[in-house]
Each structure stands twice: as structure tokens, then as C-alpha cells.
mmCIF file of C-alpha atoms (C1' of nucleotides) in Angstrom:
data_model
loop_
_atom_site.group_PDB
_atom_site.id
_atom_site.type_symbol
_atom_site.label_atom_id
_atom_site.label_comp_id
_atom_site.label_asym_id
_atom_site.label_seq_id
_atom_site.Cartn_x
_atom_site.Cartn_y
_atom_site.Cartn_z
ATOM 1 C CA MET A 276 6.251 1.402 -12.838
ATOM 2 C CA ALA A 277 6.817 -1.290 -10.265
ATOM 3 C CA LEU A 278 9.197 -0.732 -7.381
ATOM 4 C CA SER A 279 11.440 -3.612 -8.408
ATOM 5 C CA ALA A 280 11.652 -2.395 -12.006
ATOM 6 C CA ALA A 281 12.462 1.148 -10.909
ATOM 7 C CA LEU A 282 15.175 -0.115 -8.605
ATOM 8 C CA LEU A 283 16.783 -2.254 -11.290
ATOM 9 C CA ALA A 284 16.598 0.580 -13.787
ATOM 10 C CA VAL A 285 18.304 2.989 -11.420
ATOM 11 C CA ALA A 286 20.953 0.438 -10.482
ATOM 12 C CA GLY A 287 21.651 -0.379 -14.100
ATOM 13 C CA GLU A 288 22.066 3.259 -14.975
ATOM 14 C CA LEU A 289 24.279 3.894 -11.967
ATOM 15 C CA THR A 290 26.552 1.033 -12.976
ATOM 16 C CA GLN A 291 26.792 2.384 -16.476
ATOM 17 C CA ARG A 292 27.542 5.903 -15.294
ATOM 18 C CA ILE A 293 30.248 4.771 -12.930
ATOM 19 C CA HIS A 294 31.848 2.775 -15.695
ATOM 20 C CA ASP A 295 31.656 5.656 -18.144
ATOM 21 C CA GLY A 296 33.062 8.030 -15.545
ATOM 22 C CA VAL A 297 35.995 5.740 -14.844
ATOM 23 C CA VAL A 298 36.771 5.497 -18.554
ATOM 24 C CA ALA A 299 36.430 9.259 -18.940
ATOM 25 C CA ARG A 300 39.030 9.692 -16.195
ATOM 26 C CA GLY A 301 41.530 7.669 -18.173
ATOM 27 C CA PHE A 302 41.243 4.161 -16.780
ATOM 28 C CA GLU A 303 40.588 1.804 -19.647
ATOM 29 C CA GLY A 304 40.399 -1.916 -20.133
ATOM 30 C CA LEU A 305 38.214 -2.413 -17.088
ATOM 31 C CA ARG A 306 34.732 -3.857 -16.857
ATOM 32 C CA PRO A 307 32.149 -3.135 -14.188
ATOM 33 C CA ALA A 308 32.938 -6.441 -12.506
ATOM 34 C CA HIS A 309 36.415 -5.161 -11.737
ATOM 35 C CA GLY A 310 34.909 -2.406 -9.639
ATOM 36 C CA PHE A 311 33.524 -4.940 -7.210
ATOM 37 C CA ALA A 312 36.951 -6.519 -6.930
ATOM 38 C CA PHE A 313 38.555 -3.128 -6.285
ATOM 39 C CA ALA A 314 36.020 -2.423 -3.583
ATOM 40 C CA ARG A 315 37.081 -5.595 -1.808
ATOM 41 C CA LEU A 316 40.794 -4.963 -2.251
ATOM 42 C CA ALA A 317 40.650 -1.328 -1.250
ATOM 43 C CA PRO A 318 40.820 -1.474 2.543
ATOM 44 C CA ASP A 319 43.738 -3.819 3.211
ATOM 45 C CA GLY A 320 43.987 -6.161 0.255
ATOM 46 C CA ALA A 321 42.568 -9.665 0.070
ATOM 47 C CA THR A 322 43.498 -13.162 -0.921
ATOM 48 C CA VAL A 323 42.331 -14.704 -4.164
ATOM 49 C CA THR A 324 40.039 -17.115 -2.347
ATOM 50 C CA ASP A 325 38.493 -14.311 -0.338
ATOM 51 C CA LEU A 326 37.935 -12.327 -3.495
ATOM 52 C CA ALA A 327 36.343 -15.324 -5.174
ATOM 53 C CA GLY A 328 33.919 -15.665 -2.304
ATOM 54 C CA HIS A 329 32.894 -12.040 -2.475
ATOM 55 C CA LEU A 330 32.437 -12.067 -6.225
ATOM 56 C CA GLY A 331 30.564 -15.358 -6.219
ATOM 57 C CA VAL A 332 32.887 -17.036 -8.715
ATOM 58 C CA THR A 333 35.435 -19.828 -8.528
ATOM 59 C CA LYS A 334 38.893 -19.088 -7.229
ATOM 60 C CA GLN A 335 40.275 -19.879 -10.672
ATOM 61 C CA ALA A 336 38.151 -17.126 -12.160
ATOM 62 C CA ALA A 337 39.186 -14.752 -9.385
ATOM 63 C CA SER A 338 42.836 -15.630 -9.916
ATOM 64 C CA GLN A 339 42.449 -14.910 -13.602
ATOM 65 C CA LEU A 340 40.823 -11.559 -12.837
ATOM 66 C CA VAL A 341 43.735 -10.734 -10.534
ATOM 67 C CA ASP A 342 46.185 -11.686 -13.292
ATOM 68 C CA GLU A 343 44.467 -9.159 -15.470
ATOM 69 C CA ILE A 344 44.470 -6.215 -13.072
ATOM 70 C CA VAL A 345 48.058 -7.008 -12.098
ATOM 71 C CA ARG A 346 49.089 -7.051 -15.747
ATOM 72 C CA LYS A 347 47.381 -3.690 -16.218
ATOM 73 C CA GLY A 348 49.120 -2.203 -13.209
ATOM 74 C CA TYR A 349 46.177 -1.800 -10.845
ATOM 75 C CA ALA A 350 47.276 -4.336 -8.235
ATOM 76 C CA GLU A 351 50.157 -6.566 -7.206
ATOM 77 C CA ARG A 352 50.570 -9.876 -5.432
ATOM 78 C CA ARG A 353 52.574 -9.924 -2.234
ATOM 79 C CA PRO A 354 53.486 -12.751 0.070
ATOM 80 C CA HIS A 355 50.931 -13.093 2.829
ATOM 81 C CA PRO A 356 52.416 -12.016 6.162
ATOM 82 C CA GLU A 357 50.802 -14.806 8.150
ATOM 83 C CA ASP A 358 50.280 -17.685 5.725
ATOM 84 C CA ALA A 359 53.003 -18.846 3.387
ATOM 85 C CA ARG A 360 50.479 -20.550 1.101
ATOM 86 C CA ALA A 361 48.497 -17.409 0.502
ATOM 87 C CA ARG A 362 49.269 -14.268 -1.453
ATOM 88 C CA LEU A 363 47.906 -10.901 -0.504
ATOM 89 C CA VAL A 364 46.577 -8.951 -3.455
ATOM 90 C CA VAL A 365 46.845 -5.210 -2.855
ATOM 91 C CA LEU A 366 46.071 -2.173 -4.973
ATOM 92 C CA THR A 367 48.905 -0.192 -6.498
ATOM 93 C CA GLU A 368 48.880 3.596 -6.495
ATOM 94 C CA ARG A 369 47.221 3.407 -9.900
ATOM 95 C CA GLY A 370 44.645 1.022 -8.432
ATOM 96 C CA TRP A 371 43.875 3.532 -5.707
ATOM 97 C CA ALA A 372 43.590 6.312 -8.247
ATOM 98 C CA CYS A 373 41.111 4.236 -10.216
ATOM 99 C CA THR A 374 39.122 3.525 -7.072
ATOM 100 C CA ARG A 375 38.944 7.228 -6.319
ATOM 101 C CA ALA A 376 37.836 7.874 -9.902
ATOM 102 C CA ALA A 377 35.010 5.370 -9.459
ATOM 103 C CA GLU A 378 33.955 7.056 -6.238
ATOM 104 C CA GLU A 379 33.949 10.426 -7.961
ATOM 105 C CA ALA A 380 31.862 9.072 -10.816
ATOM 106 C CA ALA A 381 29.424 7.535 -8.336
ATOM 107 C CA ALA A 382 29.229 10.829 -6.468
ATOM 108 C CA ASP A 383 28.488 12.631 -9.735
ATOM 109 C CA ALA A 384 25.603 10.278 -10.473
ATOM 110 C CA VAL A 385 24.238 10.652 -6.969
ATOM 111 C CA ARG A 386 24.533 14.406 -7.235
ATOM 112 C CA ALA A 387 22.390 14.322 -10.364
ATOM 113 C CA TRP A 388 19.691 12.563 -8.381
ATOM 114 C CA GLY A 389 20.005 15.222 -5.743
ATOM 115 C CA ASP A 390 18.853 17.760 -8.307
ATOM 116 C CA ALA A 391 15.608 15.841 -8.741
ATOM 117 C CA LEU A 392 15.025 14.922 -5.131
ATOM 118 C CA GLY A 393 16.452 17.608 -2.901
ATOM 119 C CA GLU A 394 18.668 17.102 0.071
ATOM 120 C CA GLY A 395 16.090 15.913 2.546
ATOM 121 C CA GLU A 396 14.695 13.218 0.322
ATOM 122 C CA MET A 397 18.220 12.104 -0.544
ATOM 123 C CA ARG A 398 18.837 11.456 3.121
ATOM 124 C CA THR A 399 15.659 9.457 3.540
ATOM 125 C CA LEU A 400 16.454 7.495 0.391
ATOM 126 C CA LEU A 401 19.879 6.575 1.711
ATOM 127 C CA GLU A 402 18.480 5.733 5.087
ATOM 128 C CA GLN A 403 15.771 3.510 3.646
ATOM 129 C CA LEU A 404 18.106 1.697 1.279
ATOM 130 C CA ALA A 405 20.609 1.141 4.055
ATOM 131 C CA ARG A 406 17.896 -0.481 6.142
ATOM 132 C CA ILE A 407 16.938 -2.999 3.477
ATOM 133 C CA ALA A 408 20.438 -3.620 2.118
ATOM 134 C CA PRO A 409 21.850 -7.064 2.793
ATOM 135 C CA ASN A 410 24.922 -7.368 4.968
ATOM 136 C CA GLY A 411 26.841 -9.711 2.700
ATOM 137 C CA PRO A 412 29.162 -8.945 -0.159
ATOM 138 C CA ILE A 413 28.076 -6.809 -3.095
ATOM 139 C CA ARG A 414 28.110 -9.105 -6.065
ATOM 140 C CA PRO A 415 27.747 -8.264 -9.704
ATOM 141 C CA ALA A 416 24.533 -10.251 -9.950
ATOM 142 C CA TRP A 417 22.579 -10.720 -13.150
ATOM 143 C CA MET B 26 27.551 2.936 3.700
ATOM 144 C CA ALA B 27 27.414 5.100 0.622
ATOM 145 C CA LEU B 28 24.171 5.595 -1.241
ATOM 146 C CA SER B 29 25.504 4.054 -4.421
ATOM 147 C CA ALA B 30 26.809 0.988 -2.608
ATOM 148 C CA ALA B 31 23.527 0.491 -0.799
ATOM 149 C CA LEU B 32 21.617 0.766 -4.036
ATOM 150 C CA LEU B 33 23.815 -1.746 -5.817
ATOM 151 C CA ALA B 34 23.642 -4.116 -2.876
ATOM 152 C CA VAL B 35 19.844 -3.990 -2.808
ATOM 153 C CA ALA B 36 19.605 -4.395 -6.579
ATOM 154 C CA GLY B 37 21.968 -7.338 -6.556
ATOM 155 C CA GLU B 38 20.009 -9.070 -3.850
ATOM 156 C CA LEU B 39 16.708 -8.374 -5.598
ATOM 157 C CA THR B 40 18.021 -9.917 -8.804
ATOM 158 C CA GLN B 41 19.179 -12.971 -6.927
ATOM 159 C CA ARG B 42 15.868 -13.367 -5.113
ATOM 160 C CA ILE B 43 13.846 -13.068 -8.282
ATOM 161 C CA HIS B 44 16.004 -15.676 -9.937
ATOM 162 C CA ASP B 45 15.766 -18.023 -6.954
ATOM 163 C CA GLY B 46 12.014 -17.527 -6.793
ATOM 164 C CA VAL B 47 11.608 -18.342 -10.462
ATOM 165 C CA VAL B 48 13.641 -21.511 -10.037
ATOM 166 C CA ALA B 49 11.660 -22.447 -6.917
ATOM 167 C CA ARG B 50 8.468 -22.157 -8.963
ATOM 168 C CA GLY B 51 9.742 -24.747 -11.399
ATOM 169 C CA PHE B 52 11.239 -22.744 -14.242
ATOM 170 C CA GLU B 53 14.772 -23.925 -14.766
ATOM 171 C CA GLY B 54 17.489 -23.333 -17.287
ATOM 172 C CA LEU B 55 17.017 -19.568 -17.227
ATOM 173 C CA ARG B 56 19.474 -16.879 -16.262
ATOM 174 C CA PRO B 57 18.652 -13.411 -14.937
ATOM 175 C CA ALA B 58 19.338 -11.930 -18.366
ATOM 176 C CA HIS B 59 16.376 -13.864 -19.738
ATOM 177 C CA GLY B 60 14.111 -11.980 -17.391
ATOM 178 C CA PHE B 61 14.899 -8.728 -19.155
ATOM 179 C CA ALA B 62 14.056 -10.340 -22.462
ATOM 180 C CA PHE B 63 10.763 -11.650 -21.106
ATOM 181 C CA ALA B 64 9.902 -8.199 -19.844
ATOM 182 C CA ARG B 65 10.291 -6.855 -23.368
ATOM 183 C CA LEU B 66 8.377 -9.698 -24.998
ATOM 184 C CA ALA B 67 5.554 -9.662 -22.496
ATOM 185 C CA PRO B 68 3.241 -6.946 -23.825
ATOM 186 C CA ASP B 69 2.910 -7.795 -27.517
ATOM 187 C CA GLY B 70 6.040 -9.606 -28.558
ATOM 188 C CA ALA B 71 9.055 -8.070 -30.256
ATOM 189 C CA THR B 72 11.419 -8.595 -33.142
ATOM 190 C CA VAL B 73 14.921 -9.886 -32.634
ATOM 191 C CA THR B 74 16.435 -6.539 -33.563
ATOM 192 C CA ASP B 75 14.184 -4.703 -31.140
ATOM 193 C CA LEU B 76 15.135 -7.138 -28.413
ATOM 194 C CA ALA B 77 18.818 -6.694 -29.191
ATOM 195 C CA GLY B 78 18.434 -2.939 -28.823
ATOM 196 C CA HIS B 79 16.779 -3.234 -25.461
ATOM 197 C CA LEU B 80 19.294 -5.704 -24.093
ATOM 198 C CA GLY B 81 22.261 -3.787 -25.435
ATOM 199 C CA VAL B 82 23.700 -6.717 -27.365
ATOM 200 C CA THR B 83 24.115 -7.567 -31.046
ATOM 201 C CA LYS B 84 21.180 -8.989 -32.929
ATOM 202 C CA GLN B 85 23.108 -12.238 -33.355
ATOM 203 C CA ALA B 86 23.318 -12.591 -29.586
ATOM 204 C CA ALA B 87 19.630 -11.745 -29.256
ATOM 205 C CA SER B 88 18.745 -14.265 -31.936
ATOM 206 C CA GLN B 89 20.715 -16.892 -30.084
ATOM 207 C CA LEU B 90 18.938 -16.054 -26.845
ATOM 208 C CA VAL B 91 15.611 -16.379 -28.660
ATOM 209 C CA ASP B 92 16.702 -19.760 -30.032
ATOM 210 C CA GLU B 93 17.257 -20.855 -26.473
ATOM 211 C CA ILE B 94 13.961 -19.737 -24.986
ATOM 212 C CA VAL B 95 12.120 -21.117 -28.020
ATOM 213 C CA ARG B 96 13.849 -24.476 -27.593
ATOM 214 C CA LYS B 97 12.855 -24.491 -23.936
ATOM 215 C CA GLY B 98 9.259 -23.709 -24.749
ATOM 216 C CA TYR B 99 8.998 -20.165 -23.391
ATOM 217 C CA ALA B 100 8.476 -18.374 -26.692
ATOM 218 C CA GLU B 101 7.862 -18.935 -30.368
ATOM 219 C CA ARG B 102 8.678 -17.167 -33.608
ATOM 220 C CA ARG B 103 5.785 -16.063 -35.774
ATOM 221 C CA PRO B 104 5.733 -14.319 -39.110
ATOM 222 C CA HIS B 105 5.501 -10.583 -38.622
ATOM 223 C CA PRO B 106 2.066 -9.315 -39.675
ATOM 224 C CA GLU B 107 3.404 -6.194 -41.388
ATOM 225 C CA ASP B 108 6.931 -7.017 -42.490
ATOM 226 C CA ALA B 109 7.784 -10.187 -44.355
ATOM 227 C CA ARG B 110 11.460 -9.898 -43.412
ATOM 228 C CA ALA B 111 10.792 -9.773 -39.707
ATOM 229 C CA ARG B 112 9.639 -12.418 -37.284
ATOM 230 C CA LEU B 113 7.609 -11.603 -34.222
ATOM 231 C CA VAL B 114 8.805 -13.372 -31.107
ATOM 232 C CA VAL B 115 5.962 -13.937 -28.654
ATOM 233 C CA LEU B 116 5.724 -15.687 -25.305
ATOM 234 C CA THR B 117 4.022 -19.062 -25.093
ATOM 235 C CA GLU B 118 1.665 -19.864 -22.245
ATOM 236 C CA ARG B 119 4.637 -21.292 -20.405
ATOM 237 C CA GLY B 120 6.485 -18.067 -21.045
ATOM 238 C CA TRP B 121 3.642 -16.101 -19.529
ATOM 239 C CA ALA B 122 3.568 -18.419 -16.529
ATOM 240 C CA CYS B 123 7.268 -17.825 -16.029
ATOM 241 C CA THR B 124 6.783 -14.082 -16.275
ATOM 242 C CA ARG B 125 4.073 -14.238 -13.632
ATOM 243 C CA ALA B 126 6.379 -16.332 -11.439
ATOM 244 C CA ALA B 127 9.066 -13.649 -11.724
ATOM 245 C CA GLU B 128 6.554 -10.981 -10.775
ATOM 246 C CA GLU B 129 5.479 -13.000 -7.765
ATOM 247 C CA ALA B 130 9.078 -13.487 -6.689
ATOM 248 C CA ALA B 131 9.725 -9.771 -7.065
ATOM 249 C CA ALA B 132 6.604 -9.003 -5.042
ATOM 250 C CA ASP B 133 7.823 -11.351 -2.314
ATOM 251 C CA ALA B 134 11.146 -9.560 -2.104
ATOM 252 C CA VAL B 135 9.457 -6.172 -2.020
ATOM 253 C CA ARG B 136 7.109 -7.406 0.674
ATOM 254 C CA ALA B 137 10.112 -8.360 2.813
ATOM 255 C CA TRP B 138 11.322 -4.773 2.564
ATOM 256 C CA GLY B 139 7.889 -3.627 3.597
ATOM 257 C CA ASP B 140 8.405 -5.359 6.918
ATOM 258 C CA ALA B 141 11.459 -3.208 7.563
ATOM 259 C CA LEU B 142 10.140 0.059 6.191
ATOM 260 C CA GLY B 143 6.410 0.227 6.693
ATOM 261 C CA GLU B 144 3.836 1.129 4.106
ATOM 262 C CA GLY B 145 4.344 4.850 4.073
ATOM 263 C CA GLU B 146 8.075 4.693 3.554
ATOM 264 C CA MET B 147 7.582 2.081 0.850
ATOM 265 C CA ARG B 148 5.471 4.541 -1.052
ATOM 266 C CA THR B 149 8.022 7.316 -0.755
ATOM 267 C CA LEU B 150 10.789 4.925 -1.782
ATOM 268 C CA LEU B 151 8.900 3.946 -4.897
ATOM 269 C CA GLU B 152 8.051 7.526 -5.661
ATOM 270 C CA GLN B 153 11.651 8.674 -5.262
ATOM 271 C CA LEU B 154 13.105 5.844 -7.336
ATOM 272 C CA ALA B 155 10.554 6.461 -10.063
ATOM 273 C CA ARG B 156 11.636 10.086 -10.227
ATOM 274 C CA ILE B 157 15.308 9.275 -10.747
ATOM 275 C CA ALA B 158 14.817 6.201 -12.939
ATOM 276 C CA PRO B 159 15.882 6.563 -16.547
ATOM 277 C CA ASN B 160 13.274 6.325 -19.254
ATOM 278 C CA GLY B 161 15.171 3.912 -21.488
ATOM 279 C CA PRO B 162 15.233 0.149 -21.505
ATOM 280 C CA ILE B 163 16.221 -1.809 -18.423
ATOM 281 C CA ARG B 164 19.432 -3.517 -19.295
ATOM 282 C CA PRO B 165 21.304 -6.173 -17.412
ATOM 283 C CA ALA B 166 24.267 -3.853 -16.889
ATOM 284 C CA TRP B 167 27.472 -4.908 -15.176
ATOM 285 C "C1'" DA C 178 55.094 -35.330 17.016
ATOM 286 C "C1'" DC C 179 53.461 -37.513 12.965
ATOM 287 C "C1'" DG C 180 50.319 -38.651 9.178
ATOM 288 C "C1'" DA C 181 45.751 -37.282 7.412
ATOM 289 C "C1'" DA C 182 42.696 -34.000 6.052
ATOM 290 C "C1'" DT C 183 41.983 -29.099 4.871
ATOM 291 C "C1'" DT C 184 42.979 -24.884 2.642
ATOM 292 C "C1'" DG C 185 45.311 -21.323 -0.728
ATOM 293 C "C1'" DG C 186 46.738 -21.231 -5.258
ATOM 294 C "C1'" DT C 187 47.795 -22.429 -10.037
ATOM 295 C "C1'" DC C 188 47.675 -25.157 -14.568
ATOM 296 C "C1'" DA C 189 44.906 -27.228 -18.286
ATOM 297 C "C1'" DA C 190 40.969 -28.158 -20.919
ATOM 298 C "C1'" DG C 191 36.362 -27.203 -22.236
ATOM 299 C "C1'" DC C 192 31.709 -24.717 -22.366
ATOM 300 C "C1'" DG C 193 28.835 -20.973 -23.437
ATOM 301 C "C1'" DG C 194 27.640 -16.239 -24.347
ATOM 302 C "C1'" DC C 195 28.922 -12.682 -27.062
ATOM 303 C "C1'" DT C 196 31.373 -10.409 -30.882
ATOM 304 C "C1'" DT C 197 32.828 -9.368 -35.746
ATOM 305 C "C1'" DG C 198 32.179 -10.404 -40.627
ATOM 306 C "C1'" DA C 199 29.686 -12.136 -44.454
ATOM 307 C "C1'" DC C 200 25.581 -13.070 -46.562
ATOM 308 C "C1'" DC C 201 20.414 -13.435 -48.092
ATOM 309 C "C1'" DA C 202 15.580 -11.637 -48.306
ATOM 310 C "C1'" DT C 203 12.433 -7.959 -47.991
ATOM 311 C "C1'" DA C 204 11.451 -3.009 -47.646
ATOM 312 C "C1'" DA C 205 12.102 1.847 -48.424
ATOM 313 C "C1'" DC C 206 14.057 5.668 -51.004
ATOM 314 C "C1'" DT C 207 14.976 8.372 -55.492
ATOM 315 C "C1'" DA D 93 13.832 0.036 -61.816
ATOM 316 C "C1'" DG D 94 18.035 0.366 -59.204
ATOM 317 C "C1'" DT D 95 20.126 1.619 -55.054
ATOM 318 C "C1'" DT D 96 20.272 1.798 -50.222
ATOM 319 C "C1'" DA D 97 18.675 0.388 -45.745
ATOM 320 C "C1'" DT D 98 16.774 -3.019 -42.612
ATOM 321 C "C1'" DG D 99 15.541 -7.802 -40.353
ATOM 322 C "C1'" DG D 100 17.539 -12.058 -39.821
ATOM 323 C "C1'" DT D 101 20.693 -15.963 -39.962
ATOM 324 C "C1'" DC D 102 25.238 -18.598 -40.613
ATOM 325 C "C1'" DA D 103 30.129 -19.094 -39.416
ATOM 326 C "C1'" DA D 104 34.214 -18.357 -36.950
ATOM 327 C "C1'" DG D 105 36.572 -16.714 -33.077
ATOM 328 C "C1'" DC D 106 37.286 -14.372 -28.374
ATOM 329 C "C1'" DC D 107 36.996 -14.324 -23.641
ATOM 330 C "C1'" DG D 108 35.227 -15.129 -19.075
ATOM 331 C "C1'" DC D 109 34.031 -18.737 -16.432
ATOM 332 C "C1'" DT D 110 33.666 -23.640 -15.034
ATOM 333 C "C1'" DT D 111 35.209 -28.376 -13.830
ATOM 334 C "C1'" DG D 112 39.100 -31.379 -12.776
ATOM 335 C "C1'" DA D 113 43.666 -32.239 -11.388
ATOM 336 C "C1'" DC D 114 47.464 -31.080 -8.930
ATOM 337 C "C1'" DC D 115 51.163 -28.886 -5.626
ATOM 338 C "C1'" DA D 116 52.513 -26.418 -1.319
ATOM 339 C "C1'" DA D 117 51.597 -24.988 3.283
ATOM 340 C "C1'" DT D 118 48.624 -25.299 7.313
ATOM 341 C "C1'" DT D 119 45.703 -27.471 10.647
ATOM 342 C "C1'" DC D 120 43.560 -31.385 12.806
ATOM 343 C "C1'" DG D 121 43.409 -35.929 15.148
ATOM 344 C "C1'" DT D 122 45.203 -39.366 17.806
#
DNA sequence: ACGAATTGGTCAAGCGGCTTGACCATAACT
DNA sequence: AGTTATGGTCAAGCCGCTTGACCAATTCGT
């Protein structure tokens, strides 16, 4: 199996497992793409335009996505402290809980790999991936 | 950076680079999802239902996707040699050329990683990924 | 300081990929 | 042979995303 195919297969399965894990922990009505939005919102919140840039979609699409997660109680829009035009989208407590659930699910998947690789190889795998990973935003590509 | 994040970042960039490379080689009007279909059709062709199973979509969606790549000259429908109900979808010469272009683009991306990792680490990376890769079909998940 | 250009955001309409539901033709089971 | 299962298409509708237009607040240029 080619390196690129193996990588895509592993990534696809990881995405699926994270999604399943999030659902299993009681957070429904979310699609994998939302996870990338949560990851951007998690630290300190973000504006719609910023989110759009990171997701690689138009700001209208990002705004629509924000509507959805706001309606479902995962985030809320606040006035931006420094720019009256902008609105700062921040996670609610439920949004944080969902983010933690995703991290747990990801950790579970990684742990399963650890069983096949062992601790030392896991470290080298992380180290190698980190060295070839791009700096930019993580987009739900393909 | 977490292992899962690094993996998704690398996979996302790889997908993007393959797509860009395919476009740069003159094959337009295709989306990354088509690549997964091509990969399934490449060896000996496949039926619409089989394709649907591998892509994780309904057979109607798969049939529609086949319509599209047939219309664009990448594949054609033939009567199935063993089942009069079924139709065997096979790549045209242009479809094969596109598949080769995707493989070249993937090889280019992998080569770029080689510059950062060195040959030995590349081998261990491949070997480790292969050990944790799922056996099933490679789906365009997320 | 003032008007022009830029930027953040939303509203509206439309496209395209995918889904569910119904249906036909062939194959497989009993 | 008759029933059930399978491969495929047609039709309608949903939903995420795009383009286009527009408003409000900020920043730039002179």
C-alpha cells in the first residue's frame, strides 16, 4: 500500500471515530466539519470572517454554520470588544463539553494505535508527522 | 500539537496537493471525491452498487457521480459480462491518464516530505501507517 | 477632519450533491 | 413457477454552499 493511501485511510478512519465518539457521548446533530470550527473557536473565540478563512469557505457559509451551532446551544455571539462591526463567536459550556468529548474520542483512537505500535514508535510517529505538517489552518479538505 | 491534529493536517494538505496536481496536469472539473471513485474503478472496473458501498453513499448518488465522469470522458458503462442487470463501469484511456496524474501528484507530495524526513524515516513512517491503517475502503470522510 | 475605500456581517436567490421513495429488469431461492 | 433479493434508474426534495447585493463600522488618503 502506498504511503499516501495509508495516510488517507488512517485519517479517514480517525475522523469517523472521532465523530462516532462524540455522538456516543451525547452530542448529536453535528457533522465532522463542525469539529474544525470548534477547534478554531476553542481558545478565545473567533469572528465569522476568521472562521470562514480557516474553514476555506465563504463568510456566508461560516455565518450559517455559526447560526446552526448557536441554535443548538454550542456557541453564542457576543459583541466584539474592539470592533463594533464584528461579533465574537465563543463556545458555551456545552460547546466546551463537546470539544472535550472530541478530544477524548481522538485520544481513544490514538490509544488503539498505541496497542499496535508501542510507545516508542508512537513518539516517532508524532514527531515525524509534526515535522511534515503544514502550519496553516486544518481544513476539512476533500 | 496533538498526534490526531497533525495527522489530519497532513492528510488535508495531501488531499489538496493531489487535487492541485491533477488540475495542473490538465484534468479539470473533478473534485477530490472523484479520486476515490477512480481508485476503485482502476483495477478492473466496478458496478455502481459496489462503488456506492466503497464511497459510503447511496447507489443513486454513485450513479450520478458515474454519469458525471462518463459525460466528461473519464469512464464508460459496459454491459456486465456475468450479470445482465448490472453494468460494469470502467475507466477510459483518459480516465487512466487522470489516475496516473493523481499518482504522480501524490508522489510529488510524498517526495517533499522525504526532504524533511530522510529516506529511513520515510520507510518507518510508511510501515507504521500501514500497520494502523484499516482494511476497509478509503472513504472521503468528513 | 472629511469623503472614499475597506472590512465584518447579514439577507436573498440559486446550484449541486446527496437523500428518500418508487419503480423496473434480472437473478437467486424454495 | 412464484417469491424474494439485487442492480439500476427516475423523480422529488433537503441542505450546505456559492454568488450577488446590501448595510454598518472602521480605516485610509489627502
